[in-house]
Short mmCIF file of N, CA and C in Angstrom, two decimals:
data_model
loop_
_atom_site.label_atom_id
_atom_site.label_comp_id
_atom_site.label_asym_id
_atom_site.label_seq_id
_atom_site.Cartn_x
_atom_site.Cartn_y
_atom_site.Cartn_z
N UNK A 1 0.84 -1.14 -0.01
CA UNK A 1 0.00 0.02 0.01
C UNK A 1 0.87 1.21 0.00
N UNK A 2 0.55 2.19 -0.82
CA UNK A 2 1.38 3.45 -0.86
C UNK A 2 0.93 4.36 0.31
N UNK A 3 1.81 5.26 0.70
CA UNK A 3 1.47 6.14 1.81
C UNK A 3 0.20 6.97 1.53
N UNK A 4 -0.02 7.34 0.25
CA UNK A 4 -1.18 8.14 -0.10
C UNK A 4 -2.51 7.41 0.27
N UNK A 5 -2.51 6.11 0.19
CA UNK A 5 -3.72 5.37 0.47
C UNK A 5 -4.02 5.39 1.96
N UNK A 6 -3.06 5.68 2.76
CA UNK A 6 -3.25 5.66 4.21
C UNK A 6 -3.67 7.05 4.76
N UNK A 7 -3.58 8.05 3.89
CA UNK A 7 -3.92 9.39 4.39
C UNK A 7 -5.42 9.54 4.65
N UNK A 8 -5.83 10.35 5.57
CA UNK A 8 -7.25 10.58 5.83
C UNK A 8 -8.04 11.04 4.59
N UNK A 9 -7.41 11.92 3.81
CA UNK A 9 -8.08 12.43 2.62
C UNK A 9 -8.33 11.29 1.60
N UNK A 10 -7.30 10.40 1.43
CA UNK A 10 -7.45 9.31 0.52
C UNK A 10 -8.50 8.29 1.03
N UNK A 11 -8.48 8.06 2.33
CA UNK A 11 -9.45 7.19 2.95
C UNK A 11 -10.87 7.72 2.73
N UNK A 12 -11.03 9.03 2.94
CA UNK A 12 -12.31 9.60 2.76
C UNK A 12 -12.80 9.51 1.29
N UNK A 13 -11.87 9.73 0.38
CA UNK A 13 -12.23 9.53 -1.03
C UNK A 13 -12.72 8.16 -1.38
N UNK A 14 -11.96 7.18 -0.82
CA UNK A 14 -12.35 5.76 -1.09
C UNK A 14 -13.69 5.45 -0.42
N UNK A 15 -13.92 5.93 0.75
CA UNK A 15 -15.19 5.69 1.48
C UNK A 15 -16.35 6.35 0.71
N UNK A 16 -16.16 7.56 0.30
CA UNK A 16 -17.26 8.28 -0.48
C UNK A 16 -17.54 7.49 -1.79
N UNK A 17 -16.46 7.07 -2.45
CA UNK A 17 -16.64 6.28 -3.66
C UNK A 17 -17.41 5.01 -3.44
N UNK A 18 -17.04 4.35 -2.35
CA UNK A 18 -17.73 3.03 -1.99
C UNK A 18 -19.19 3.34 -1.67
N UNK A 19 -19.44 4.41 -0.89
CA UNK A 19 -20.75 4.76 -0.55
C UNK A 19 -21.66 5.02 -1.83
N UNK A 20 -21.07 5.71 -2.77
CA UNK A 20 -21.79 5.95 -4.04
C UNK A 20 -22.04 4.71 -4.76
N UNK A 21 -21.11 3.83 -4.83
CA UNK A 21 -21.23 2.56 -5.56
C UNK A 21 -22.33 1.67 -4.96
N UNK A 22 -22.29 1.58 -3.62
CA UNK A 22 -23.30 0.78 -2.92
C UNK A 22 -24.67 1.41 -3.09
N UNK A 23 -24.78 2.73 -3.02
CA UNK A 23 -26.04 3.40 -3.28
C UNK A 23 -26.56 3.10 -4.72
N UNK A 24 -25.68 3.11 -5.66
CA UNK A 24 -26.14 2.83 -7.07
C UNK A 24 -26.56 1.42 -7.19
N UNK A 25 -25.86 0.46 -6.54
CA UNK A 25 -26.27 -0.96 -6.53
C UNK A 25 -27.65 -1.12 -5.94
N UNK A 26 -27.93 -0.39 -4.84
CA UNK A 26 -29.22 -0.45 -4.22
C UNK A 26 -30.31 0.09 -5.15
N UNK A 27 -30.03 1.17 -5.85
CA UNK A 27 -31.00 1.78 -6.75
C UNK A 27 -31.30 0.77 -7.91
N UNK A 28 -30.29 0.13 -8.40
CA UNK A 28 -30.47 -0.88 -9.51
C UNK A 28 -31.28 -2.01 -9.01
N UNK A 29 -31.05 -2.44 -7.74
CA UNK A 29 -31.81 -3.56 -7.19
C UNK A 29 -33.29 -3.16 -7.04
N UNK A 30 -33.53 -1.98 -6.58
CA UNK A 30 -34.93 -1.50 -6.44
C UNK A 30 -35.64 -1.40 -7.82
N UNK A 31 -34.90 -0.99 -8.82
CA UNK A 31 -35.51 -0.98 -10.13
C UNK A 31 -35.81 -2.40 -10.63
N UNK A 32 -34.96 -3.32 -10.27
CA UNK A 32 -35.25 -4.72 -10.64
C UNK A 32 -36.48 -5.23 -9.97
N UNK A 33 -36.68 -4.85 -8.73
CA UNK A 33 -37.86 -5.25 -7.99
C UNK A 33 -39.14 -4.65 -8.59
N UNK A 34 -39.01 -3.52 -9.20
CA UNK A 34 -40.17 -2.81 -9.74
C UNK A 34 -40.68 -3.42 -10.99
N UNK A 35 -39.88 -4.27 -11.64
CA UNK A 35 -40.33 -4.91 -12.90
C UNK A 35 -41.37 -5.96 -12.55
N UNK A 36 -42.50 -5.86 -13.19
CA UNK A 36 -43.60 -6.79 -12.88
C UNK A 36 -43.56 -7.98 -13.79
N UNK A 37 -42.57 -8.83 -13.73
CA UNK A 37 -42.51 -10.01 -14.58
C UNK A 37 -42.90 -11.24 -13.79
N UNK A 38 -43.38 -12.21 -14.52
CA UNK A 38 -43.84 -13.48 -13.92
C UNK A 38 -43.08 -14.60 -14.53
N UNK A 39 -42.60 -15.47 -13.72
CA UNK A 39 -41.92 -16.69 -14.15
C UNK A 39 -41.83 -17.61 -12.90
N UNK A 40 -41.43 -18.87 -13.13
CA UNK A 40 -41.32 -19.70 -11.96
C UNK A 40 -40.25 -19.26 -10.95
N UNK A 41 -39.29 -18.47 -11.45
CA UNK A 41 -38.21 -18.01 -10.62
C UNK A 41 -38.46 -16.61 -10.07
N UNK A 42 -39.57 -15.97 -10.38
CA UNK A 42 -39.84 -14.57 -9.98
C UNK A 42 -39.79 -14.36 -8.48
N UNK A 43 -40.50 -15.22 -7.74
CA UNK A 43 -40.57 -15.07 -6.30
C UNK A 43 -39.19 -15.26 -5.65
N UNK A 44 -38.43 -16.24 -6.12
CA UNK A 44 -37.06 -16.43 -5.56
C UNK A 44 -36.18 -15.24 -5.91
N UNK A 45 -36.30 -14.72 -7.13
CA UNK A 45 -35.53 -13.52 -7.48
C UNK A 45 -35.88 -12.36 -6.58
N UNK A 46 -37.12 -12.11 -6.37
CA UNK A 46 -37.55 -11.01 -5.53
C UNK A 46 -37.07 -11.15 -4.11
N UNK A 47 -37.15 -12.39 -3.59
CA UNK A 47 -36.61 -12.61 -2.25
C UNK A 47 -35.12 -12.39 -2.14
N UNK A 48 -34.40 -12.82 -3.14
CA UNK A 48 -32.93 -12.66 -3.13
C UNK A 48 -32.60 -11.18 -3.27
N UNK A 49 -33.30 -10.41 -4.11
CA UNK A 49 -33.03 -8.97 -4.22
C UNK A 49 -33.41 -8.23 -2.94
N UNK A 50 -34.46 -8.66 -2.38
CA UNK A 50 -34.85 -8.02 -1.08
C UNK A 50 -33.81 -8.24 0.01
N UNK A 51 -33.28 -9.44 0.08
CA UNK A 51 -32.19 -9.68 1.04
C UNK A 51 -30.95 -8.89 0.70
N UNK A 52 -30.65 -8.81 -0.59
CA UNK A 52 -29.54 -7.97 -1.02
C UNK A 52 -29.72 -6.52 -0.59
N UNK A 53 -30.91 -5.97 -0.77
CA UNK A 53 -31.18 -4.60 -0.36
C UNK A 53 -30.98 -4.38 1.14
N UNK A 54 -31.36 -5.40 1.94
CA UNK A 54 -31.17 -5.23 3.35
C UNK A 54 -29.67 -5.18 3.70
N UNK A 55 -28.89 -6.01 3.00
CA UNK A 55 -27.42 -6.01 3.23
C UNK A 55 -26.82 -4.71 2.73
N UNK A 56 -27.28 -4.20 1.57
CA UNK A 56 -26.76 -2.94 1.08
C UNK A 56 -27.07 -1.75 1.99
N UNK A 57 -28.26 -1.73 2.52
CA UNK A 57 -28.61 -0.69 3.50
C UNK A 57 -27.71 -0.70 4.67
N UNK A 58 -27.42 -1.93 5.16
CA UNK A 58 -26.46 -2.03 6.33
C UNK A 58 -25.10 -1.50 5.91
N UNK A 59 -24.66 -1.87 4.70
CA UNK A 59 -23.36 -1.39 4.26
C UNK A 59 -23.27 0.12 4.12
N UNK A 60 -24.41 0.70 3.64
CA UNK A 60 -24.48 2.15 3.54
C UNK A 60 -24.32 2.82 4.91
N UNK A 61 -25.00 2.24 5.91
CA UNK A 61 -24.94 2.79 7.26
C UNK A 61 -23.46 2.77 7.76
N UNK A 62 -22.78 1.57 7.59
CA UNK A 62 -21.42 1.45 8.05
C UNK A 62 -20.53 2.43 7.30
N UNK A 63 -20.73 2.53 6.02
CA UNK A 63 -19.86 3.50 5.21
C UNK A 63 -20.10 4.93 5.63
N UNK A 64 -21.36 5.23 5.89
CA UNK A 64 -21.70 6.57 6.37
C UNK A 64 -21.06 6.94 7.69
N UNK A 65 -21.05 5.92 8.59
CA UNK A 65 -20.44 6.12 9.90
C UNK A 65 -18.90 6.29 9.76
N UNK A 66 -18.29 5.51 8.80
CA UNK A 66 -16.86 5.55 8.63
C UNK A 66 -16.48 6.95 8.03
N UNK A 67 -17.34 7.46 7.12
CA UNK A 67 -17.10 8.81 6.53
C UNK A 67 -17.12 9.84 7.69
N UNK A 68 -18.09 9.71 8.55
CA UNK A 68 -18.16 10.70 9.67
C UNK A 68 -16.95 10.64 10.60
N UNK A 69 -16.42 9.44 10.80
CA UNK A 69 -15.23 9.29 11.63
C UNK A 69 -14.03 9.91 10.95
N UNK A 70 -13.84 9.64 9.66
CA UNK A 70 -12.69 10.17 8.93
C UNK A 70 -12.79 11.71 8.86
N UNK A 71 -13.98 12.22 8.70
CA UNK A 71 -14.11 13.71 8.58
C UNK A 71 -13.90 14.39 10.00
N UNK A 72 -14.04 13.65 11.04
CA UNK A 72 -13.90 14.34 12.37
C UNK A 72 -12.47 14.41 12.79
#
């Protein structure tokens, strides 16, 4: 790891980028849930995406808390 990656500013940049990426993944998952398709796998898909959204929301909280710590 280079010294720049260990600086608070670099850490903050990485955290903010990760927060954005996780937020975008959550938005894509919500759009997927909004599609009204029917198939034998639809219920399983929706359950899986719902579980993914719960995990992503948890990740967003952790990333948000980390951003606050680095900013302080």
